[in-house]
Coordinates of C-alpha atoms and ligand atoms in Angstrom, one line a residue:
X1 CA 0.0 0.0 0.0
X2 CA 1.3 3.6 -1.4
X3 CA 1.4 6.4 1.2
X4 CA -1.5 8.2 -0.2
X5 CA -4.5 9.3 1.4
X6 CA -8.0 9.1 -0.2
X7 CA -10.2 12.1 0.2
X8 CA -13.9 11.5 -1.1
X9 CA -16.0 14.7 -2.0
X10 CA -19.7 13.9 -2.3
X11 CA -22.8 15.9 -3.2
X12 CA -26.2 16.3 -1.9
X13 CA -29.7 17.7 -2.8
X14 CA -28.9 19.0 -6.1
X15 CA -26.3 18.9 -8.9
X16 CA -24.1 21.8 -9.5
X17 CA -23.9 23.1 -6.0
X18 CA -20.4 23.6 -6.6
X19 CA -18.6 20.3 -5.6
X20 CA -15.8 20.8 -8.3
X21 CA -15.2 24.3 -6.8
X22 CA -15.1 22.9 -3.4
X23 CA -13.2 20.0 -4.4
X24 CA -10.2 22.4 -6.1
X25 CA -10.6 24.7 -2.8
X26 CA -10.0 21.5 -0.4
X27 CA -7.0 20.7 -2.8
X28 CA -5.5 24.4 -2.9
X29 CA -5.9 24.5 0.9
X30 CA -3.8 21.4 1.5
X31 CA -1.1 22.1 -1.4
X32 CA -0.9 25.7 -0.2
X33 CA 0.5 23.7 3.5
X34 CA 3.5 21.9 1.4
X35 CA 1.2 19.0 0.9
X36 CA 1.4 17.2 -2.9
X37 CA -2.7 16.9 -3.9
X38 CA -3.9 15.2 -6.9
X39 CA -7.4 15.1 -7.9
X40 CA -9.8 12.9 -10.0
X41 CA -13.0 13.6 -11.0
X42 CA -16.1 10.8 -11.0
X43 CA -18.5 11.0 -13.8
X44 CA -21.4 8.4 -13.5
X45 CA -22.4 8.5 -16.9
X46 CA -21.9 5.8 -19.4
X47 CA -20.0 7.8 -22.0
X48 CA -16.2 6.7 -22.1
X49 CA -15.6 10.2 -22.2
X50 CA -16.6 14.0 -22.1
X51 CA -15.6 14.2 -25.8
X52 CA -18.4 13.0 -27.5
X53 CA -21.4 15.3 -25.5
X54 CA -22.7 18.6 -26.8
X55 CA -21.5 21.8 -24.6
X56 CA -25.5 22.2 -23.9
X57 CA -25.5 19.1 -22.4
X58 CA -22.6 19.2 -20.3
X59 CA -20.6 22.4 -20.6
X60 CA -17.2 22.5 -21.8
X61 CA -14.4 19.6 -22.6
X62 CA -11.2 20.1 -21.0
X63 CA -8.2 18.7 -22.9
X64 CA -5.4 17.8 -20.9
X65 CA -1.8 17.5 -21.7
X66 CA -1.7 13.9 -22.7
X67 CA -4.9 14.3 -25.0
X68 CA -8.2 13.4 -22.5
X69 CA -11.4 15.2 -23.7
X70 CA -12.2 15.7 -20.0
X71 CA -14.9 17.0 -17.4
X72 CA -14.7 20.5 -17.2
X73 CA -14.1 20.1 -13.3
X74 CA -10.4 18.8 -14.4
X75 CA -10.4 22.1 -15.4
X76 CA -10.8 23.6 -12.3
X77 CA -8.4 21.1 -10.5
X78 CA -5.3 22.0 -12.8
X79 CA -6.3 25.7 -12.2
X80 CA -7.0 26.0 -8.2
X81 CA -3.7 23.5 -8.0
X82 CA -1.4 24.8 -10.8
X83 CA -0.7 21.6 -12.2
X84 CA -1.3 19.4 -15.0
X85 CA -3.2 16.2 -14.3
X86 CA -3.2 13.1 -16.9
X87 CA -6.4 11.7 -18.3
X88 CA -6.5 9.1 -15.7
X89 CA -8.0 11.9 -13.4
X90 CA -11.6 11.6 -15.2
X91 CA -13.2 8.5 -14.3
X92 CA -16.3 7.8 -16.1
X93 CA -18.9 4.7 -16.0
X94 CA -18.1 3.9 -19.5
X95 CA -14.3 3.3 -19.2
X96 CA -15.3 1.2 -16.3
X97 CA -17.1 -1.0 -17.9
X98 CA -15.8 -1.5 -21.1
X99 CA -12.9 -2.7 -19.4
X100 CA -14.6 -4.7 -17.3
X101 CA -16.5 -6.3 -20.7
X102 CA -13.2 -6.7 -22.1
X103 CA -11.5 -8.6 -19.5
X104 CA -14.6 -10.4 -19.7
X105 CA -14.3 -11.7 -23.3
X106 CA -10.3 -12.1 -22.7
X107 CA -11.3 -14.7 -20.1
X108 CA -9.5 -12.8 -17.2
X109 CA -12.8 -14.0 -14.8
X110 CA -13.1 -17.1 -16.3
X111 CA -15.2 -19.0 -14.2
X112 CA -16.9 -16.2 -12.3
X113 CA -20.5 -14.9 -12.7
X114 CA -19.1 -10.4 -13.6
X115 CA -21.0 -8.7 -10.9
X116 CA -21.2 -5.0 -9.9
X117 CA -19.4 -6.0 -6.5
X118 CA -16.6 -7.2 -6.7
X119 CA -15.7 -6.2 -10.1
X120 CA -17.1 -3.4 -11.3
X121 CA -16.2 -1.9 -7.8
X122 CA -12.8 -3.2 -7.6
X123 CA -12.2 -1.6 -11.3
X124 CA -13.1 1.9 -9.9
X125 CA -10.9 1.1 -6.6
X126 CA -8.3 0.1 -8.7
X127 CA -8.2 2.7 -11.3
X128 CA -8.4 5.2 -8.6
X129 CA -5.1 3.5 -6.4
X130 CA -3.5 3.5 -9.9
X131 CA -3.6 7.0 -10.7
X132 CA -2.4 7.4 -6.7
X133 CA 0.7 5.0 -7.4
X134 CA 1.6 6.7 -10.7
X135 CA 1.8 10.1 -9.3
X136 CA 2.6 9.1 -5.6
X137 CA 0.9 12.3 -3.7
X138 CA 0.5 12.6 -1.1
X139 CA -3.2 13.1 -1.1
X140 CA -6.2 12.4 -3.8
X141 CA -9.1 14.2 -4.0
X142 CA -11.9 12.2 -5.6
X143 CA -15.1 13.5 -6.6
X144 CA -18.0 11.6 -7.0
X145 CA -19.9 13.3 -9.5
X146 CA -23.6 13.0 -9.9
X147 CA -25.7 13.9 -6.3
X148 CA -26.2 11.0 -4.1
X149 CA -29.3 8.8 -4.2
X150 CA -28.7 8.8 -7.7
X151 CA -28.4 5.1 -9.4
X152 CA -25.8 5.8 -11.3
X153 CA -23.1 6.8 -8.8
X154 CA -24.0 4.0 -6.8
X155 CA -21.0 1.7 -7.7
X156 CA -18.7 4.5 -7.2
X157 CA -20.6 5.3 -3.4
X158 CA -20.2 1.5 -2.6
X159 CA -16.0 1.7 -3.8
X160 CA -15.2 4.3 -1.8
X161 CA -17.2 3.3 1.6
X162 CA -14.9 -0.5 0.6
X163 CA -11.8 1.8 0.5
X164 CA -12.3 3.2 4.0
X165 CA -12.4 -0.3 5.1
X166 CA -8.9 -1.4 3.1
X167 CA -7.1 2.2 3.8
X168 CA -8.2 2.3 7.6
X169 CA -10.1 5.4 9.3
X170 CA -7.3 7.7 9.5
X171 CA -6.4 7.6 5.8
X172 CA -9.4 8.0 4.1
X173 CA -11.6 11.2 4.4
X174 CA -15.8 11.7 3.6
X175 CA -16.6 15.1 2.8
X176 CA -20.3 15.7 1.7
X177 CA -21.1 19.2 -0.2
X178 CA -25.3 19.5 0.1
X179 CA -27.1 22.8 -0.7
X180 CA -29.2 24.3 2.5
X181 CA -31.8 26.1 0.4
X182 CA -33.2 29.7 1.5
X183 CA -37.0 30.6 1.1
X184 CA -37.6 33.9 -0.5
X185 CA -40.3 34.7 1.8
X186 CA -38.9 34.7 5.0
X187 CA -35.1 34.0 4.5
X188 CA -35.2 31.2 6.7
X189 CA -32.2 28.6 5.8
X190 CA -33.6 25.0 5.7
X191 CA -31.6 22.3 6.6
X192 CA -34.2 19.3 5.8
X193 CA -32.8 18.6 2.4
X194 CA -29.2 18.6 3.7
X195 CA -30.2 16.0 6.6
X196 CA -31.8 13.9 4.2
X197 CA -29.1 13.3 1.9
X198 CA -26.7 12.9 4.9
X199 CA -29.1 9.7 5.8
X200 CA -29.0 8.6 2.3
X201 CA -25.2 8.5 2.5
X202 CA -25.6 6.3 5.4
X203 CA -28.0 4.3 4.0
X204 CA -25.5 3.1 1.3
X205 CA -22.5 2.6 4.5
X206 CA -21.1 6.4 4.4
X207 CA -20.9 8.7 7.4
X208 CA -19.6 12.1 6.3
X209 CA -16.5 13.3 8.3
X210 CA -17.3 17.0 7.0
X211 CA -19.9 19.0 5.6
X212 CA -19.9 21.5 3.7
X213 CA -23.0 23.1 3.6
X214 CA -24.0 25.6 0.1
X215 CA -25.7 28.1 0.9
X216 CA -26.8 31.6 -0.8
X217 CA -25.4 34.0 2.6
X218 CA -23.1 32.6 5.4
X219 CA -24.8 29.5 7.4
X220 CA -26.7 30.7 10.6
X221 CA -25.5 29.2 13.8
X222 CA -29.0 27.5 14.8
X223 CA -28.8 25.8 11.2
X224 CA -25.4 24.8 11.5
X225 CA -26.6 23.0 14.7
X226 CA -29.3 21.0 13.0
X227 CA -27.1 19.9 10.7
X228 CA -24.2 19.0 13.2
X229 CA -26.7 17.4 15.0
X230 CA -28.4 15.1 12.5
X231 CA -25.2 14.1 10.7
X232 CA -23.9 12.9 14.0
X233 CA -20.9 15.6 13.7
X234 CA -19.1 18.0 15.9
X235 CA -20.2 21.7 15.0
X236 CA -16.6 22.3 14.1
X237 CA -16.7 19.7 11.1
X238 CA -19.9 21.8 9.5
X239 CA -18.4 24.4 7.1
X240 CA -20.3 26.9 4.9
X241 CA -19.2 27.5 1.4
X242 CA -21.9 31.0 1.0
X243 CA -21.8 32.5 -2.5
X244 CA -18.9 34.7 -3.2
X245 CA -18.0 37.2 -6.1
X246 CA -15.6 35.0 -7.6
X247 CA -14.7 31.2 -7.4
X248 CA -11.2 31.7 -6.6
X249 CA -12.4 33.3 -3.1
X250 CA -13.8 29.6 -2.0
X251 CA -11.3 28.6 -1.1
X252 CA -10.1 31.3 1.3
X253 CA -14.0 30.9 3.3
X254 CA -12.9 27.4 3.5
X255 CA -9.6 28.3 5.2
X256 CA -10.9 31.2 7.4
X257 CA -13.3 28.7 9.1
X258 CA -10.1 26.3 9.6
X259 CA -11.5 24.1 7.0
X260 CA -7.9 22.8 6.0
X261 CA -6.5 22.1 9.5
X262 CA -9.2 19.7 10.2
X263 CA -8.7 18.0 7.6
X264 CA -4.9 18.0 8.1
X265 CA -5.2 16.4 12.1
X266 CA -8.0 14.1 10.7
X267 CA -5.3 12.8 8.3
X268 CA -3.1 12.6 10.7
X269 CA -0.4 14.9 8.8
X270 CA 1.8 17.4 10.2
X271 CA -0.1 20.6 10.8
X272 CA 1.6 23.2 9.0
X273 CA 1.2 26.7 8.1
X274 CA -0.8 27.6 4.7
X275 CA 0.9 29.8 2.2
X276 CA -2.1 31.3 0.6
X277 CA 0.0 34.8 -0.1
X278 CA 0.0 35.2 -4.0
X279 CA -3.7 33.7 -4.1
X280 CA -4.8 36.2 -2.0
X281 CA -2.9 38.8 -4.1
X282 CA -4.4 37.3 -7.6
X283 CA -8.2 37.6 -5.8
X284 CA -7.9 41.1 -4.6
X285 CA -6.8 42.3 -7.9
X286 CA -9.4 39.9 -9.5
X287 CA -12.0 41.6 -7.9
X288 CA -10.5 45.3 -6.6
X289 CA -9.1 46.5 -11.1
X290 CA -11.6 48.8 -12.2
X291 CA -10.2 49.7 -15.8
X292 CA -13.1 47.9 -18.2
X293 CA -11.9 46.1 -21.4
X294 CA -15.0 45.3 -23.4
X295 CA -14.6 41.8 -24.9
X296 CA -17.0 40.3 -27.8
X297 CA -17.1 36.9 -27.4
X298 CA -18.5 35.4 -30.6
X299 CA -19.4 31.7 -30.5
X300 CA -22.3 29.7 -31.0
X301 CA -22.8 28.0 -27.5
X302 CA -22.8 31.3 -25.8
X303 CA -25.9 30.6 -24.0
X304 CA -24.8 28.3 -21.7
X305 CA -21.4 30.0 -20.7
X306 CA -19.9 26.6 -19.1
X307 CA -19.4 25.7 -22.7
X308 CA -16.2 28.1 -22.8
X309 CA -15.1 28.6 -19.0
X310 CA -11.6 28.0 -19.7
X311 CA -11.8 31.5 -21.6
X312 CA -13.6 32.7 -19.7
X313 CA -10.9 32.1 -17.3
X314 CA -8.6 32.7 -18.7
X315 CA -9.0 36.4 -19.8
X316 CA -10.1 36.9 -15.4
X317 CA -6.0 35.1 -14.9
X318 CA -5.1 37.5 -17.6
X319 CA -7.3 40.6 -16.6
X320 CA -5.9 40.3 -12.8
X321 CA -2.6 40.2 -14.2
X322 CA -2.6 43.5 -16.1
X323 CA -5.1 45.4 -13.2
X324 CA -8.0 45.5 -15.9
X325 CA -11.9 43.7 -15.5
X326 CA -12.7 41.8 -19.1
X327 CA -16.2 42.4 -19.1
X328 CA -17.6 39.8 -21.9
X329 CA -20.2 41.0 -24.5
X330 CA -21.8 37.8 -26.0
X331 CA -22.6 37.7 -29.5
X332 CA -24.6 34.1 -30.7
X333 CA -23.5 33.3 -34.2
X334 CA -26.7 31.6 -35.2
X335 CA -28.4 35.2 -33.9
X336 CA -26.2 36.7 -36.5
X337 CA -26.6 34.5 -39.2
X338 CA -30.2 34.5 -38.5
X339 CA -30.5 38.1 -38.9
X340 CA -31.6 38.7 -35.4
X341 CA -28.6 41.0 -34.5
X342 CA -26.8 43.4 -36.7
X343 CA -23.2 42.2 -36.6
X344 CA -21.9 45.9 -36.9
X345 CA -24.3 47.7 -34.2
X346 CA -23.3 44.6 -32.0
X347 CA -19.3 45.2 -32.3
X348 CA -19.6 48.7 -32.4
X349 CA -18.5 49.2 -28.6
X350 CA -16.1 46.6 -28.3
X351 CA -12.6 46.8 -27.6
X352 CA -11.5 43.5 -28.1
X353 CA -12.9 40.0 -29.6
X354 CA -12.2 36.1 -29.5
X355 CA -14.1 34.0 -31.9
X356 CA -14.6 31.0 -30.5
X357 CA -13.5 27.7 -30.8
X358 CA -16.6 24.8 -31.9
X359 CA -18.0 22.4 -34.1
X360 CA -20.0 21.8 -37.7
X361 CA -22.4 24.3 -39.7
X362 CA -25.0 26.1 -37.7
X363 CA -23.7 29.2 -37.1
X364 CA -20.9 29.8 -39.8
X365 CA -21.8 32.3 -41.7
X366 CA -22.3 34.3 -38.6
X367 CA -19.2 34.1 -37.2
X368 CA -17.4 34.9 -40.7
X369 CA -19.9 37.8 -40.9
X370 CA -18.0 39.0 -37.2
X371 CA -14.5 38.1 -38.6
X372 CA -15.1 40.4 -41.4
X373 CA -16.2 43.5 -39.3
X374 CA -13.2 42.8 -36.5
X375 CA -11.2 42.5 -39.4
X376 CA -11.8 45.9 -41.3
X377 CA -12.3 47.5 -37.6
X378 CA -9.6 46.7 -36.7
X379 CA -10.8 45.3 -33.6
X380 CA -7.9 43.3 -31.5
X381 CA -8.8 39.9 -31.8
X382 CA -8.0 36.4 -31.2
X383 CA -9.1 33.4 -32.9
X384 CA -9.2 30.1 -31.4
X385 CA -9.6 26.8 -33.4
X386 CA -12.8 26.7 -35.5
X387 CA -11.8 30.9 -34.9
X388 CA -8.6 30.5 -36.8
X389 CA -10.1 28.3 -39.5
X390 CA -12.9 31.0 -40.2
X391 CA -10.4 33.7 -39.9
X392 CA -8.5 31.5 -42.9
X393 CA -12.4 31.5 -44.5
X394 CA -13.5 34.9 -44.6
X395 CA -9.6 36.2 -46.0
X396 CA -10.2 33.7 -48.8
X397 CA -13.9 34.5 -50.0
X398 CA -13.0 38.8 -49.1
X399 CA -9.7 39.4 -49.9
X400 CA -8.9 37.4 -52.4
X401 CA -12.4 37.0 -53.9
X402 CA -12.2 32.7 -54.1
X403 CA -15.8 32.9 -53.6
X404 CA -17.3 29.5 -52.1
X405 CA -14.2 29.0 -50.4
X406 CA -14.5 26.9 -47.0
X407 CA -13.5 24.4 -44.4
X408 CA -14.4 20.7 -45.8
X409 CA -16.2 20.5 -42.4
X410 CA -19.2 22.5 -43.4
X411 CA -19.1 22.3 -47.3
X412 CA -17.1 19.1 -48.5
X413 CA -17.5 20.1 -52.1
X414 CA -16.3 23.6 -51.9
X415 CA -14.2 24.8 -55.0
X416 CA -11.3 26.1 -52.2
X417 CA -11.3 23.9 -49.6
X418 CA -8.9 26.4 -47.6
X419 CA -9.4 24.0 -44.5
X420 CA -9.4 21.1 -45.2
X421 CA -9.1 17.3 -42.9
X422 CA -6.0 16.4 -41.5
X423 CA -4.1 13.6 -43.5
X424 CA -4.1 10.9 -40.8
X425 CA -7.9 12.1 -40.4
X426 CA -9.2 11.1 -43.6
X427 CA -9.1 6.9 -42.4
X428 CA -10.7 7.6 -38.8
X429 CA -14.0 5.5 -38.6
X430 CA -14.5 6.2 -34.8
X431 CA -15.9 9.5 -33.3
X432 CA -14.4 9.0 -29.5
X433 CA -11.1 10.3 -29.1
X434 CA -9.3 10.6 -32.2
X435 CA -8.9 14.4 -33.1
X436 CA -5.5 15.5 -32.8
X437 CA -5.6 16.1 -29.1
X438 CA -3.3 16.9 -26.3
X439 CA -0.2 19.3 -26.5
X440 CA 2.5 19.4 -28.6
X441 CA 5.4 22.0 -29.7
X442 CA 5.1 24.5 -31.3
X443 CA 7.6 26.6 -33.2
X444 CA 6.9 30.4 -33.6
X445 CA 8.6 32.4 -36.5
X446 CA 11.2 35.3 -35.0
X447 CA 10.0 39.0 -35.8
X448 CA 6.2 38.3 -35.6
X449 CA 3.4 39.2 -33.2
X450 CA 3.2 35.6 -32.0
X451 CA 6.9 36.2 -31.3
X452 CA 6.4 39.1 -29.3
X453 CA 3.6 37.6 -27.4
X454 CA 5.0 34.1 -26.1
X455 CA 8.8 35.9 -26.2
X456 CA 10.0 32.2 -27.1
X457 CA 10.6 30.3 -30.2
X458 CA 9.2 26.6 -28.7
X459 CA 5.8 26.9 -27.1
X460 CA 3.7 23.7 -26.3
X461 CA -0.2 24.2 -26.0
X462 CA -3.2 21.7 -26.6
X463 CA -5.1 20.7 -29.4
X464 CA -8.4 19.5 -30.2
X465 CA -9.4 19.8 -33.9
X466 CA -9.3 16.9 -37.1
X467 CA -9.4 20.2 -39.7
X468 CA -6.2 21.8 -40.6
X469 CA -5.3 25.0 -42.9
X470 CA -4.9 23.8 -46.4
X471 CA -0.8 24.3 -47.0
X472 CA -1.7 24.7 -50.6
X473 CA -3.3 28.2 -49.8
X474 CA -0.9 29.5 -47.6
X475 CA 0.6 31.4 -50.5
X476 CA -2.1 33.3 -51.6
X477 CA -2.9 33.7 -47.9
X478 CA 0.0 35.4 -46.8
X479 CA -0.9 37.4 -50.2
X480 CA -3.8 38.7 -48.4
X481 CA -1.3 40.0 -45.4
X482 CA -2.2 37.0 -43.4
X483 CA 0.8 34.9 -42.9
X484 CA 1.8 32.0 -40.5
X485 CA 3.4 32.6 -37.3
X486 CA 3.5 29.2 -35.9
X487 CA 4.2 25.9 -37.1
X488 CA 4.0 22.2 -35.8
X489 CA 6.8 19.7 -36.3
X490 CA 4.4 18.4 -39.0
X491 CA 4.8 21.7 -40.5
X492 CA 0.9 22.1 -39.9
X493 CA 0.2 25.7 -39.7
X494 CA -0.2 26.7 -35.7
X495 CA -0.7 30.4 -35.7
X496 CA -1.3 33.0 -38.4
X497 CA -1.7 36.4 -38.1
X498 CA -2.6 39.6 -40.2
X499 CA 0.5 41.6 -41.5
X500 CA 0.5 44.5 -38.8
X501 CA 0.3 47.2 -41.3
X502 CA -3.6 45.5 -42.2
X503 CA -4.2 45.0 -38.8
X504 CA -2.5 46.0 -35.2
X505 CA -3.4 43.0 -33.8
X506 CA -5.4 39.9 -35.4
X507 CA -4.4 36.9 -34.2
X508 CA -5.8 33.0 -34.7
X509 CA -4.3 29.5 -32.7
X510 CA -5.3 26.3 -33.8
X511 CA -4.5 25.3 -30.5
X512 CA -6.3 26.4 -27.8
X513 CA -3.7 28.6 -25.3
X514 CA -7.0 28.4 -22.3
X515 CA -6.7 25.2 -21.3
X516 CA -2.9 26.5 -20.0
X517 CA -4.1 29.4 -18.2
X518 CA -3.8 29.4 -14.8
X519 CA -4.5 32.0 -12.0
X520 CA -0.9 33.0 -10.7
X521 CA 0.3 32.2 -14.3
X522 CA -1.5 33.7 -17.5
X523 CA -1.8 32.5 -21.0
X524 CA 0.8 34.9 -22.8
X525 CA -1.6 35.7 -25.7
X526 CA -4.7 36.3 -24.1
X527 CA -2.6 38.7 -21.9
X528 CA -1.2 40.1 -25.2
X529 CA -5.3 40.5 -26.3
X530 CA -6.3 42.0 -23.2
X531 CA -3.5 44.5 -23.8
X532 CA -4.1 45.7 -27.2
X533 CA -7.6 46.0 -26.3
X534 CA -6.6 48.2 -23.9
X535 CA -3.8 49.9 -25.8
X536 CA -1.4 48.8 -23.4
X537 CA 1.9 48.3 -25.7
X538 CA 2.3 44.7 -25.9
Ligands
LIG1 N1 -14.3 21.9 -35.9 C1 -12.9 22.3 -36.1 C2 -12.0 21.0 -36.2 O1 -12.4 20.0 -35.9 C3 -12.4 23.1 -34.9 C4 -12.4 22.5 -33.6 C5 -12.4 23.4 -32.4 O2 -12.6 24.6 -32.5 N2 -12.0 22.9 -31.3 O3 -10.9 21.1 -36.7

């Protein structure tokens, strides 16, 4: 047995009361004391991964390093802990029990009737001691996604009540996150739904160690005694995660209430004295710079913004950074396209734009209507992904007048496929996991904008795309004054950018620079947006 220790985070009442954000916070607390902290993220649902589920239906994927289309919760993890975590940190119900199925037909239980318990729970306990051994922290946050009582996270419950029993009391950790709802009439916290879910818990084996209680304003002492009283706990173990301004401030609640020593002494670890100094500095300026930047964000998921937190993320790291608030001006491709919003009245006031990354034909012409008017603006802008490849679009059909031109992803029979599907594309069969994902280098070209930005000639950033810039064009492109900046190994086109004296700053990644952003360090280029859009030399 490794030296780890195993702390679960489940959730009660309702879904999205903020577990991954308490998860991160408990994470932050215990890496700001010296501690190493990992942490995996349980999704119950039978998808092998996030990859294959619409935005609407589940917000944004999160890419990591080594290529997982993840939960956006991973997200969170790599940016409340500053580190990068490998795809083994998302858990799902499908890679469970495919590889269950598969040892299955290989024989491996020959013999045995496959049950839930013992294998499909000793799969989850031993993918979860797996991802302990490879990395060797010293403690694992896992969170059990879904909200208790559900069917689906069942198996996952069951493996984690079986770990306390094979890691021992002292080693293993419950915490359970359940939302204390307030009535609008009188203002009265109720604690009902919380106690129920607590009993649920125990019904399936678990008594929580902690609580944290959501609530909308701090948790009133006579509620925080129910609750301590039903769950069988110690008042001191009930903590209150109220809602803040910003996400990034959860954690310091957490730690003003002494959330992280408890858990600490109940680990039996070495107390030791938080260093929270530079987060506190980033969430003070977060929330105390003034100076407004007006950012369009053009996309076609815009109305469920989860579908592009790490973005949205990443210009607050990058805003904090430079003292200035990005305040986002939302602009729905499919409106535009539709002719329900005028494209130049809607940019008009902006100071800055990113089109967004995303996926297949609604919304096109939209978003290459915006390109057009940031482009003759002279708008700063950055394009990310499906952004870059449009960007590529619209300087094909309006500069250089190749009318029809487009990516093969929306019009296959174009007469200038400008974008066009990567080579080792062209044989995939499968949808799941086989874009070009996860990060790789990235060379930038000396005496360019993208030069100026990153201030390095080897970058490495993730990728999630299977359409490429067409090499053949690149030519006439850079005819047009849009010219490549960035190149793969593959010689794949990376970066482009508009020729400065078209455009003072127009810039378009076919990697996506977000999922890198973190808190105490910004993405380079969405600091370089931020700047030109507040003519801040770069
Ligand atoms: N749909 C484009 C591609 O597959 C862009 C993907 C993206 O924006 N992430 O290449």
């Amino acid at each position: 047995m490794g030296n780890t220790r195993y702390i679960f985070v489940t959730g009660g009442v309702l879904s999205s009361v903020g577990k991954g954000i308490v998860s991160a916070s408990i994470g932050l607390l215990l890496a700001s004391r010296g501690y190493s902290v990992g942490a995996i993220k349980i999704d119950p649902y039978i998808n092998v991964d996030a990859g294959t589920m619409n935005p609407y239906a589940h917000g944004e994927v999160f890419v990591t390093e080594d290529g997982g289309e993840t939960d956006l919760d991973i997200g969170h993890y790599e940016r409340f802990l500053g580190i990068n975590l490998s795809k083994k940190h998302n858990i799902t119900t499908g890679q469970i029990y495919l590889s269950v199925i598969m040892k299955e037909r290989r024989g491996e239980y020959l013999g045995q009737t496959v049950q839930i318990i013992p294998h499909v729970t000793d799969e989850i306990k031993s993918r979860i001691r797996e991802v302990a051994r490879e990395t060797g922290v010293d403690i694992l946050v896992i969170e059990i996604g879904g909200t208790v009582g559900d069917i689906e996270s069942l198996p996952f419950l069951e493996a984690s009540r079986q770990m306390r029993l094979e890691e021992g009391f002292d080693r293993t950790l419950f915490i359970h996150v359940a939302l204390a709802p307030e009535l609008s009439t009188t203002g009265e916290q109720k604690t009902k739904p919380v106690q129920h879910s607590v009993q649920e818990l125990r019904r399936i084996g678990i008594q929580p160690d902690i609580i944290v209680v959501r609530t909308r304003r701090p948790l009133e002492s006579e509620a925080r005694r129910k609750i301590a009283l039903y769950a069988t706990l110690p008042e001191s173990f009930v903590f209150n995660s109220y809602d803040v301004d910003t996400i990034y401030r959860v954690p310091l609640i957490l730690e003003e209430q002494g959330l992280g020593n408890v858990i600490v002494r109940r680990l039996g670890l070495e107390d030791r004295e938080p260093d929270l100094h530079e987060w506190r500095w980033f969430v003070e300026r977060l929330t105390n710079s003034s100076k407004v930047v007006r950012i369009a964000m053009v996309g076609k998921y815009t109305r469920l913004r989860d579908s592009y937190i790490s973005i949205v993320e990443a210009l607050k790291h990058a805003g904090a950074h430079l003292g200035l608030r990005p305040e986002l001006v939302w602009i729905e491709a499919t409106d535009i396209e539709e002719g329900n919003v005028d494209v130049e009245a809607a940019l008009s006031d902006v100071d800055g734009a990113i089109v967004l990354p995303g996926f297949g034909k609604r919304g096109v012409e939209g978003k290459i209507n915006a390109i057009r008017v940031l482009r003759e603006r002279r708008i700063p802008t950055l394009g990310i992904c499906f952004g870059l490849q449009l960007t590529v679009v619209e300087a094909a059909r309006n500069i250089l007048g190749l009318k029809g031109a487009h990516t093969t992803e929306v019009d296959p029979t174009t007469p200038y496929p400008v974008v066009d599907l990567l080579p080792e594309q062209k044989k995939v069969d499968k949808l799941g996991g086989t874009m070009r994902l996860g990060a790789s280098p990235v060379r930038i070209v000396e005496g360019t904008l993208a030069y100026e930005i990153y201030k390095t000639t080897l970058i490495f950033e993730r990728h999630r795309h299977r359409y490429e810039v067409n090499n053949k064009y690149l030519d006439l492109l850079e005819s047009a004054g849009l010219k490549v900046s960035g190149w793969s190994p593959e010689e794949l086109v990376e970066i482009i950018e508009y020729d400065r004296s078209i455009h003072p700053f127009y810039i378009g990644t076919q990697f996506h620079p977000e999922f890198k952003s973190r808190p105490l360090k910004p993405s380079p280029i969405f600091i370089g947006l931020l700047k030109a859009a507040a003519k801040i030399p770069i």
